[in-house]
mmCIF file of C-alpha atoms and ligand atoms in Angstrom:
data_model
loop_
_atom_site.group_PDB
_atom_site.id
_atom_site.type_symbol
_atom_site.label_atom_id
_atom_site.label_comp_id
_atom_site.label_asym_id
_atom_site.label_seq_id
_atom_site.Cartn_x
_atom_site.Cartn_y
_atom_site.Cartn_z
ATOM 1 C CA UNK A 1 106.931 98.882 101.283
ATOM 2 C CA UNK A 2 106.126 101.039 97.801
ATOM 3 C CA UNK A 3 102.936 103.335 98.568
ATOM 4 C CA UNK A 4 99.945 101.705 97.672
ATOM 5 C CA UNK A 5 98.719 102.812 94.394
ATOM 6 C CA UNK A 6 94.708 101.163 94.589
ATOM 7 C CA UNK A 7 93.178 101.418 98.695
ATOM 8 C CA UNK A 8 90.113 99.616 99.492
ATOM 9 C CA UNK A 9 88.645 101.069 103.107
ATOM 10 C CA UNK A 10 85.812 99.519 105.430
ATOM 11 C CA UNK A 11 84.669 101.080 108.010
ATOM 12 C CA UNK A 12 82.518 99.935 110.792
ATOM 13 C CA UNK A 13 80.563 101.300 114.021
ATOM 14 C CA UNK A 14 83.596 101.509 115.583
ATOM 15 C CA UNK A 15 84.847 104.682 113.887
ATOM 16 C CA UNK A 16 81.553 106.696 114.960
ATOM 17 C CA UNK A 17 81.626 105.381 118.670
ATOM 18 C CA UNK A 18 83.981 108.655 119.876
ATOM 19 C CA UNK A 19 81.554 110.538 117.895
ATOM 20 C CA UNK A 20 79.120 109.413 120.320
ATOM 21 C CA UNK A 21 76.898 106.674 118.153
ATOM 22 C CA UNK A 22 76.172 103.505 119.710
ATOM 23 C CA UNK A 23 78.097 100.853 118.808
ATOM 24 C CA UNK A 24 76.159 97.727 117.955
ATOM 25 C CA UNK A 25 78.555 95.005 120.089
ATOM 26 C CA UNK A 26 79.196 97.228 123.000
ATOM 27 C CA UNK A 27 78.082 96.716 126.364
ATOM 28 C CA UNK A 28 75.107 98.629 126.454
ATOM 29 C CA UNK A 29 75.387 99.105 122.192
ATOM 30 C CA UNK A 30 72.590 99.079 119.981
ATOM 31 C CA UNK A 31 71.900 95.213 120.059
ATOM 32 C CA UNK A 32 71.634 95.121 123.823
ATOM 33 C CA UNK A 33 68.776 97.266 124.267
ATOM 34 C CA UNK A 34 67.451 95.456 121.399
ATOM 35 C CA UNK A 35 67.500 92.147 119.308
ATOM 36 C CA UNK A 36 68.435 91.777 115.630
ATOM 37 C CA UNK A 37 65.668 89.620 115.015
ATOM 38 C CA UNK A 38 63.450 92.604 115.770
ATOM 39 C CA UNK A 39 64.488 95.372 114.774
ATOM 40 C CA UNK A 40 67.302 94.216 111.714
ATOM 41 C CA UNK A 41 65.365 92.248 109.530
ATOM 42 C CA UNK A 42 62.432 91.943 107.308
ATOM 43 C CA UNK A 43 60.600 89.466 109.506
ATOM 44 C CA UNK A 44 60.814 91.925 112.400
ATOM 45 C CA UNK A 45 59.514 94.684 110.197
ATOM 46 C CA UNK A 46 56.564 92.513 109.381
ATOM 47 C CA UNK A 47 55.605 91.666 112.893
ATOM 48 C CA UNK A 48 55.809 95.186 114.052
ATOM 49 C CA UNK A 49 56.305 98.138 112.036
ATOM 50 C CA UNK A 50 56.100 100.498 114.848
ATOM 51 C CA UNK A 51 58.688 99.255 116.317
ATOM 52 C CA UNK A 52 61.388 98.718 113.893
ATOM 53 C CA UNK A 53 60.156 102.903 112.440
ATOM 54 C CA UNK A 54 60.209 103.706 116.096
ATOM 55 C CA UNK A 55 64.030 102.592 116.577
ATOM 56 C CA UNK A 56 65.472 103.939 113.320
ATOM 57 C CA UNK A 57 63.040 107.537 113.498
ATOM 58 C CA UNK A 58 65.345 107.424 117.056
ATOM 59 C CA UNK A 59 68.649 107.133 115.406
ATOM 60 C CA UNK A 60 68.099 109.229 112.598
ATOM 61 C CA UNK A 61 66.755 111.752 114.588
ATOM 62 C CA UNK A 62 70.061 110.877 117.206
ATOM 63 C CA UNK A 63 72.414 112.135 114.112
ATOM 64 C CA UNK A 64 71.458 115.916 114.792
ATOM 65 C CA UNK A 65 72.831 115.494 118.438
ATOM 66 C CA UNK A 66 76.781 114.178 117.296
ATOM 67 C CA UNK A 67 79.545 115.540 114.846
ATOM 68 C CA UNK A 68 82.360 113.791 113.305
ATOM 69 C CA UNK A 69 85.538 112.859 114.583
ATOM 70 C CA UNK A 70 88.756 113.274 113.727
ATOM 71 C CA UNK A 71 89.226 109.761 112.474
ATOM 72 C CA UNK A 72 86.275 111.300 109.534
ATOM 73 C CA UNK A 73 88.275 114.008 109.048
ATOM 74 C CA UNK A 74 91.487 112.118 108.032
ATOM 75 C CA UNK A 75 89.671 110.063 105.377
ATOM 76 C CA UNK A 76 88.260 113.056 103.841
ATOM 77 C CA UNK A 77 92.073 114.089 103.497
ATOM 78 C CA UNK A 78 92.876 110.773 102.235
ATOM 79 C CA UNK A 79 90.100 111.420 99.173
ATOM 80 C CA UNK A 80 91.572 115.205 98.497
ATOM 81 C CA UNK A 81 94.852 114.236 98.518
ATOM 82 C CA UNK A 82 95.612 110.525 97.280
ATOM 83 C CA UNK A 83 96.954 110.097 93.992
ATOM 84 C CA UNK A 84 95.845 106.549 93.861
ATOM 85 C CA UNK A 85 92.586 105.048 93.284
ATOM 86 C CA UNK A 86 90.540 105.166 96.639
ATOM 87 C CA UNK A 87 86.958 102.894 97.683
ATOM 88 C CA UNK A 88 85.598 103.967 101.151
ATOM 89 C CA UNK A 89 82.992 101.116 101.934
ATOM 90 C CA UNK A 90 80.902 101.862 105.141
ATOM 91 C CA UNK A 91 78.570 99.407 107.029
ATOM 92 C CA UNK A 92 77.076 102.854 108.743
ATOM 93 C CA UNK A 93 74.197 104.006 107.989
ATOM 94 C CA UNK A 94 75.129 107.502 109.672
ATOM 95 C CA UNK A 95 76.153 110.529 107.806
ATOM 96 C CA UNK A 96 79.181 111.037 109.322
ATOM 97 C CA UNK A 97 81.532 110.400 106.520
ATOM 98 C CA UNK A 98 80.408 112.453 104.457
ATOM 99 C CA UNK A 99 79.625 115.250 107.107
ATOM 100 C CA UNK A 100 83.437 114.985 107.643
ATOM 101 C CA UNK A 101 84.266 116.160 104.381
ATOM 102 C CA UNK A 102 83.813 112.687 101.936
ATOM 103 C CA UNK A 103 82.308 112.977 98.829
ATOM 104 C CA UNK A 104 82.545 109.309 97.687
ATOM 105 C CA UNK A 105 81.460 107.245 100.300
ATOM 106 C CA UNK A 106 79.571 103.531 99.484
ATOM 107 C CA UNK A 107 76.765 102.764 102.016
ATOM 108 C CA UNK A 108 76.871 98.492 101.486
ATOM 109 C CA UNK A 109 74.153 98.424 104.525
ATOM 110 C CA UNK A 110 72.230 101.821 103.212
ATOM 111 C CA UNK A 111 71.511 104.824 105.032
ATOM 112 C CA UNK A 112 69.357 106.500 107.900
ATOM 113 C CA UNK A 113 68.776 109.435 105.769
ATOM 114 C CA UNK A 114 67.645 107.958 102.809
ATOM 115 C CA UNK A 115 63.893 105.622 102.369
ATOM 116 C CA UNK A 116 62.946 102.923 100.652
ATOM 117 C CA UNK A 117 59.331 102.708 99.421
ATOM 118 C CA UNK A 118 58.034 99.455 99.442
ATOM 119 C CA UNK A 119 55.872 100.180 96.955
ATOM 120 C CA UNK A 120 57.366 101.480 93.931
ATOM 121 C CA UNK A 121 61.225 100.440 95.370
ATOM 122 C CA UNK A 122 62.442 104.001 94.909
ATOM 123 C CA UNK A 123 64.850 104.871 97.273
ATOM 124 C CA UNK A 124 64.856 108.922 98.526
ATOM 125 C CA UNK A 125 66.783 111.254 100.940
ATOM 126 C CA UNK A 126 64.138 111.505 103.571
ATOM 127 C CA UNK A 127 65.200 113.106 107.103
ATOM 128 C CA UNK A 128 61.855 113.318 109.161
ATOM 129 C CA UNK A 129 60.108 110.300 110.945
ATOM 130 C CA UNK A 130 58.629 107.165 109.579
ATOM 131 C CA UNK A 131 56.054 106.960 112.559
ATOM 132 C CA UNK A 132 53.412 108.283 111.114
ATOM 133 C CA UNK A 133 53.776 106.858 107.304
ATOM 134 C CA UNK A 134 54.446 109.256 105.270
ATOM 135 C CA UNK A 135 53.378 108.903 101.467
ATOM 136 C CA UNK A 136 56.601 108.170 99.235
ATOM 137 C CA UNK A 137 57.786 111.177 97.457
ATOM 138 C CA UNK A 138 57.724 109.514 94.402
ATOM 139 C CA UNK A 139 54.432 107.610 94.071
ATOM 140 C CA UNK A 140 52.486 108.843 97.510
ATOM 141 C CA UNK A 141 51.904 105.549 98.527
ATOM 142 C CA UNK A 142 52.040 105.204 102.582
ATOM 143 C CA UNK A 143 54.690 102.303 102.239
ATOM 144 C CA UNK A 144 58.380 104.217 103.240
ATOM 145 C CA UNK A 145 60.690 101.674 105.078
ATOM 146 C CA UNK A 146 64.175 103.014 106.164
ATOM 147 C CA UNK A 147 66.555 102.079 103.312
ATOM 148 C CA UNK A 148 69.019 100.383 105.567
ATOM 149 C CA UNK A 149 70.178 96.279 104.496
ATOM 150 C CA UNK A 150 68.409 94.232 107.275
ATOM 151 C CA UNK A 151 69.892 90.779 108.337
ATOM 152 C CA UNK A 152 68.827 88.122 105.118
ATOM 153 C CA UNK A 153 68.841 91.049 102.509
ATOM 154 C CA UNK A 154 71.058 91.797 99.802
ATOM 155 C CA UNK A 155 73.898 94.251 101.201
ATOM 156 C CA UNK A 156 74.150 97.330 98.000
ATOM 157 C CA UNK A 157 76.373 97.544 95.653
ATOM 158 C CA UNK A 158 78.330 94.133 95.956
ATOM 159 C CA UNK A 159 79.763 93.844 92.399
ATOM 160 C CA UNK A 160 81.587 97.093 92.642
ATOM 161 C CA UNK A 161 82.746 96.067 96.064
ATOM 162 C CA UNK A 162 84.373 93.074 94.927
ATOM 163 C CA UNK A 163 85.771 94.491 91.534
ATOM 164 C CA UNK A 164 87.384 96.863 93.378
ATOM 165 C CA UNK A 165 88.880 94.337 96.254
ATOM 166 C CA UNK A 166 89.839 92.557 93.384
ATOM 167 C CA UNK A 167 92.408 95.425 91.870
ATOM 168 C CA UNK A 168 93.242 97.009 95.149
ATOM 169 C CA UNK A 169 96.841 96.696 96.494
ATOM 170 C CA UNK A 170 95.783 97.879 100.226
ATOM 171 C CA UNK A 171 92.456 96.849 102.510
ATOM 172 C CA UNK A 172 92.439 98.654 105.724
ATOM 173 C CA UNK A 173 89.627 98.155 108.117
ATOM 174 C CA UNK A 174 88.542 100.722 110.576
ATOM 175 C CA UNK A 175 86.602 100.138 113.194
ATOM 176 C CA UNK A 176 84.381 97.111 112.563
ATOM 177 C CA UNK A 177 83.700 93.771 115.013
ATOM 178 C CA UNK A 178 83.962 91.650 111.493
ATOM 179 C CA UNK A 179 81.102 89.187 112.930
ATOM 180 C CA UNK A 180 78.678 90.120 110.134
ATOM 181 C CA UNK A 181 78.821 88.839 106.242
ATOM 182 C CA UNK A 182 79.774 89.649 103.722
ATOM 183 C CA UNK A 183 81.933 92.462 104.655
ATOM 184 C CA UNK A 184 84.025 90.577 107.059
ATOM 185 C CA UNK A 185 84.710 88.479 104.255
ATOM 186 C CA UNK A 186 86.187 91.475 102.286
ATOM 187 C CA UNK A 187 89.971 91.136 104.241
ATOM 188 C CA UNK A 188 90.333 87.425 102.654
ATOM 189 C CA UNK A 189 89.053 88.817 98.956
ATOM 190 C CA UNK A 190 91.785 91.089 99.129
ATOM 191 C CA UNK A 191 94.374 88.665 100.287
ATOM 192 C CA UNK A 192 93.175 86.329 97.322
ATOM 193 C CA UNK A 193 93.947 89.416 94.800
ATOM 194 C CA UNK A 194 97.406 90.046 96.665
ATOM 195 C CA UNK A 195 96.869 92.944 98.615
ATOM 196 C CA UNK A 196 97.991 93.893 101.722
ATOM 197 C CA UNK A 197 95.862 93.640 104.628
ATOM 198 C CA UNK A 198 96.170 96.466 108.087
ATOM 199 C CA UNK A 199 93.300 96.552 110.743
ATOM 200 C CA UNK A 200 92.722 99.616 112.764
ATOM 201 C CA UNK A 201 90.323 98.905 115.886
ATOM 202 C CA UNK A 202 89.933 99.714 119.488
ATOM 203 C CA UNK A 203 90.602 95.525 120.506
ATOM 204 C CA UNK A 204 90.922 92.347 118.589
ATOM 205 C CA UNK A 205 88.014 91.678 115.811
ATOM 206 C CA UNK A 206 86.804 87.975 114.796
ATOM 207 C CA UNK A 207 89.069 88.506 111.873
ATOM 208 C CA UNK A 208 92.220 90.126 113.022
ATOM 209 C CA UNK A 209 94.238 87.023 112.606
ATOM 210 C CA UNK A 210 93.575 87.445 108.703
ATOM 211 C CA UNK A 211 95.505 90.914 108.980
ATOM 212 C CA UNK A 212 98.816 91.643 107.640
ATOM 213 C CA UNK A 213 98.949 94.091 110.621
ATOM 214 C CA UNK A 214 96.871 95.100 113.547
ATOM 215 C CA UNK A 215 97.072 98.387 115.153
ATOM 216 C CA UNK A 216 94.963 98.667 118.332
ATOM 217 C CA UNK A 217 93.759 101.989 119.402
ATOM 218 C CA UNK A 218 91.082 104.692 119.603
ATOM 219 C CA UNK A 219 90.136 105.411 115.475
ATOM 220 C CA UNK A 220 90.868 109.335 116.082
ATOM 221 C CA UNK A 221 94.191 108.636 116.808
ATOM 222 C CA UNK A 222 95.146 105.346 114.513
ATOM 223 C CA UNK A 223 93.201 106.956 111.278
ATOM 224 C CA UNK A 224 94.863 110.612 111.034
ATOM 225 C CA UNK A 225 98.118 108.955 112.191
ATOM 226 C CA UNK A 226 97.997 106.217 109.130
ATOM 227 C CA UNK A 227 96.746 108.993 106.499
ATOM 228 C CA UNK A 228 99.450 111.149 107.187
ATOM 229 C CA UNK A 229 101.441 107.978 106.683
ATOM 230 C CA UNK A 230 99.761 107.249 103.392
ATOM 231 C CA UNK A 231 100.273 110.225 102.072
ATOM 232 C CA UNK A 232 103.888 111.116 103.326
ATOM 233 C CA UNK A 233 106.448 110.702 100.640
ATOM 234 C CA UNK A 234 107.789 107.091 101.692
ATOM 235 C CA UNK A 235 103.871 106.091 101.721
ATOM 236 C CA UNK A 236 102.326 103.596 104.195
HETATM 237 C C1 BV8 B 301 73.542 88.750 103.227
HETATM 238 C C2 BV8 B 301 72.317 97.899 108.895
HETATM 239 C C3 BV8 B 301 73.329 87.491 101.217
HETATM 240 C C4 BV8 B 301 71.129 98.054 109.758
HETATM 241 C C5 BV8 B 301 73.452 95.816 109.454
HETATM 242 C C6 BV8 B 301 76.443 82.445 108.834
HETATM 243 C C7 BV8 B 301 77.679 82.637 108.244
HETATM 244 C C8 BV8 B 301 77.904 83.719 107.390
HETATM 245 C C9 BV8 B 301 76.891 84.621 107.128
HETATM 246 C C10 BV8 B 301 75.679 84.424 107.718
HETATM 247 C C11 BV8 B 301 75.436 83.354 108.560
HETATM 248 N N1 BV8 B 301 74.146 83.443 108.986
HETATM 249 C C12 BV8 B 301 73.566 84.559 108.422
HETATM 250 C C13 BV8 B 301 74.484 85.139 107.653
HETATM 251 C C14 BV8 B 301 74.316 86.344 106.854
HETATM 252 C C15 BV8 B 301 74.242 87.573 107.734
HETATM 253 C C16 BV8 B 301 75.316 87.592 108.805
HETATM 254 O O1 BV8 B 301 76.458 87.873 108.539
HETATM 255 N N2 BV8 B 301 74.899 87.273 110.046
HETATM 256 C C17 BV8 B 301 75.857 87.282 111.141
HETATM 257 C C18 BV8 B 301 75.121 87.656 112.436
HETATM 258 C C19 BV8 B 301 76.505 85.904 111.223
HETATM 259 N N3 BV8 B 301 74.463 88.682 106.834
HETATM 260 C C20 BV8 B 301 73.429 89.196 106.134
HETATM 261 O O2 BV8 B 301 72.286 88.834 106.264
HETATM 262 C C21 BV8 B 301 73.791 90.244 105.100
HETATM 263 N N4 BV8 B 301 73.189 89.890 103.850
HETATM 264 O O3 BV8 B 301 74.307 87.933 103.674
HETATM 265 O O4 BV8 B 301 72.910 88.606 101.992
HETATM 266 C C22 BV8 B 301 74.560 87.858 100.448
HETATM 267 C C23 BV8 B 301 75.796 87.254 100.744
HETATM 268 C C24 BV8 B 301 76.913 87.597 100.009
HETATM 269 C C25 BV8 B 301 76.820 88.545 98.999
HETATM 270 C C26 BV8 B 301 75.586 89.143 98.751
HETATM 271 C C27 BV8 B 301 74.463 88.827 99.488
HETATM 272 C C28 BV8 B 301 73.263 91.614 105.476
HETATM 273 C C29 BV8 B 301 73.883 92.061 106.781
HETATM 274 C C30 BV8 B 301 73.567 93.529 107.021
HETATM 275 C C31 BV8 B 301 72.856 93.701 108.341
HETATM 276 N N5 BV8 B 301 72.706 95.147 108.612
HETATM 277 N N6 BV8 B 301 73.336 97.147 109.625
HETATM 278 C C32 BV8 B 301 71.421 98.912 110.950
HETATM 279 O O5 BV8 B 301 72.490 99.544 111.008
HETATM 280 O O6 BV8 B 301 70.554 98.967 111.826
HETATM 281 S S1 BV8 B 301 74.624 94.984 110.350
HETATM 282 C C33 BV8 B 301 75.455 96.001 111.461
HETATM 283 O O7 BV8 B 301 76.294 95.172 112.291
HETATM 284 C C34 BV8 B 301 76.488 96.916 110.815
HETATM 285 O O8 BV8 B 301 76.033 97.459 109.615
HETATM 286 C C35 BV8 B 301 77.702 96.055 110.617
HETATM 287 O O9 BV8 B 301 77.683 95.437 109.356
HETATM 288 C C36 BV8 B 301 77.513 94.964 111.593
HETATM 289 C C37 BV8 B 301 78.694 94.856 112.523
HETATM 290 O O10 BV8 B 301 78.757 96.012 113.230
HETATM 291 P P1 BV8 B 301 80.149 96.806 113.403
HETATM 292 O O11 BV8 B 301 80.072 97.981 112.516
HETATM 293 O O12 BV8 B 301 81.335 95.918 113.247
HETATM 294 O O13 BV8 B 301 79.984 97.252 114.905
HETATM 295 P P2 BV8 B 301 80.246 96.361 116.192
HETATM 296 O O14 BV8 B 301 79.579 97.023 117.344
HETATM 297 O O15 BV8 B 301 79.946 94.923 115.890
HETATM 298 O O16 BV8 B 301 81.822 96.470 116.371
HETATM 299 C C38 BV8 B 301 82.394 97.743 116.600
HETATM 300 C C39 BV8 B 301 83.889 97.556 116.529
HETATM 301 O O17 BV8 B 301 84.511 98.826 116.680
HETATM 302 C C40 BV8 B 301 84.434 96.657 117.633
HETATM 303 O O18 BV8 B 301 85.381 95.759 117.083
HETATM 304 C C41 BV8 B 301 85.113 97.645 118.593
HETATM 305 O O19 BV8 B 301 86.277 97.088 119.187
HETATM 306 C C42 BV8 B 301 85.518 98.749 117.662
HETATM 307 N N7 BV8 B 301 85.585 100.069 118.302
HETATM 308 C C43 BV8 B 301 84.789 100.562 119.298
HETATM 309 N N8 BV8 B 301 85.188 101.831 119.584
HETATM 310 C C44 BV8 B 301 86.213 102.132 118.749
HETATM 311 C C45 BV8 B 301 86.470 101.020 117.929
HETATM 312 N N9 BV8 B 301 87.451 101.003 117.014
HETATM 313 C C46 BV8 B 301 88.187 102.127 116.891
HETATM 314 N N10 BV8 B 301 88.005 103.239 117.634
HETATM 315 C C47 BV8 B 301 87.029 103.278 118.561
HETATM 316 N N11 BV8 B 301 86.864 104.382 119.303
#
């Protein structure tokens, strides 16, 4: 197969899990100790604030305590040293990309170090609690949310997303369940524009059928193994 020259890359939960982040589908994951309706959507905000500040203040604060894994690593490779063109889409709202060495990373579901002020809509790097409201940096209002996409709210950045599926010649996805829209719709959007299609994940997804190829596996092992693929001469 000719090395791709255009790579479109989602990653899910599933590459931060050996990092030591809670996956959301696992037994004992993020959604078992908690449900969506509460704590992942605007509703839930509403009905109580504390609690939905309480749970992401706890993860954000959670990043200080893990480090990136291997699998992070490999990508950042991938973005020094692919020729091609290269879109790393993450549904994560952890820093962990990027803390691996990524300078180009798309946050479609937004970001535990980053708020979203209800009031004025500005969005800022914020890394302390949300407890206690703190006024906005931008217009002091007491009215910060976390700027993550909750269940029912527009996911960021969509158009680029799908401009990009649409020229890509490779989709890989890396560690993600696919049971939540629209990014487990992204592997048939690349199909539709041609491209091939590989899955890298630790068991079967709701979508793997829709893959080209599926490589099961731990996502420190699959990833670095796949770059160095990628970027050997006879490409992936
Ligand atoms: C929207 C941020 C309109 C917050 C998250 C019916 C049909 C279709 C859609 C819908 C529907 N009903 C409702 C919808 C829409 C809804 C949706 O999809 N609901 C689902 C439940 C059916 N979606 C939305 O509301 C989205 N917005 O639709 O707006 C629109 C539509 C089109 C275009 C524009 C606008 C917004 C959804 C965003 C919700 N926010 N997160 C936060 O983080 O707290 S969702 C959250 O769960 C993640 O961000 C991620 O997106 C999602 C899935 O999680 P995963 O990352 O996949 O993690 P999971 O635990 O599930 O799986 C881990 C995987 O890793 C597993 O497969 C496991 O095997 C693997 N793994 C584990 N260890 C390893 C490993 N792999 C490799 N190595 C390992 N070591």
């Amino acid at each position: 197969m000719a090395a791709p020259c255009s790579i479109v890359i989602l990653t899910g939960a599933g590459i931060s899990a050996e990092s030591g982040i809670d996956t959301f589908r696992s037994a004992g994951g993020l959604w078992e100790q908690h449900r969506i309706e509460d704590v992942a959507t605007p509703e839930g905000f509403a009905r109580d604030p504390d609690l939905v500040l309480g749970f992401y203040d706890m993860r954000r604060a959670a990043l200080a305590n893990v480090a990136p894994n291997p699998a992070h690593a490999a990508l950042a490779r991938l973005e020094r040293e692919f020729a091609g063109e290269l879109l790393l889409v993450t549904q994560n709202v952890d820093d962990l990309h990027e803390r691996g060495g990524s300078a180009r990373v798309l946050h479609m579901h937004g970001e535990l170090k980053s708020a979203l002020c209800a009031s004025c809509e500005m969005r800022s790097p914020w890394e302390m609690a949300m407890i206690d409201r703190p006024p906005c940096p931008v217009c002091r209002a007491p009215t910060l949310r976390p700027d993550v996409v909750w269940f029912g709210e527009m996911p960021y950045e969509m158009g680029r997303i799908y401009q990009a599926l649409e020229a890509c010649d490779l989709f890989v996805s890396i560690g993600t369940s696919g049971a939540v829209y629209p990014a487990a719709g992204f592997v048939q959007e690349a199909r539709a524009s041609g491209a091939r299609t590989l899955e890298l994940n630790l068991e079967p997804s709701e979508g793997s059928r829709l893959f080209h190829e599926s490589r099961r596996g731990p996502a420190s092992l699959l990833v670095p193994q796949w770059v160095e693929e990628v970027l050997s001469p006879a490409g992936a």
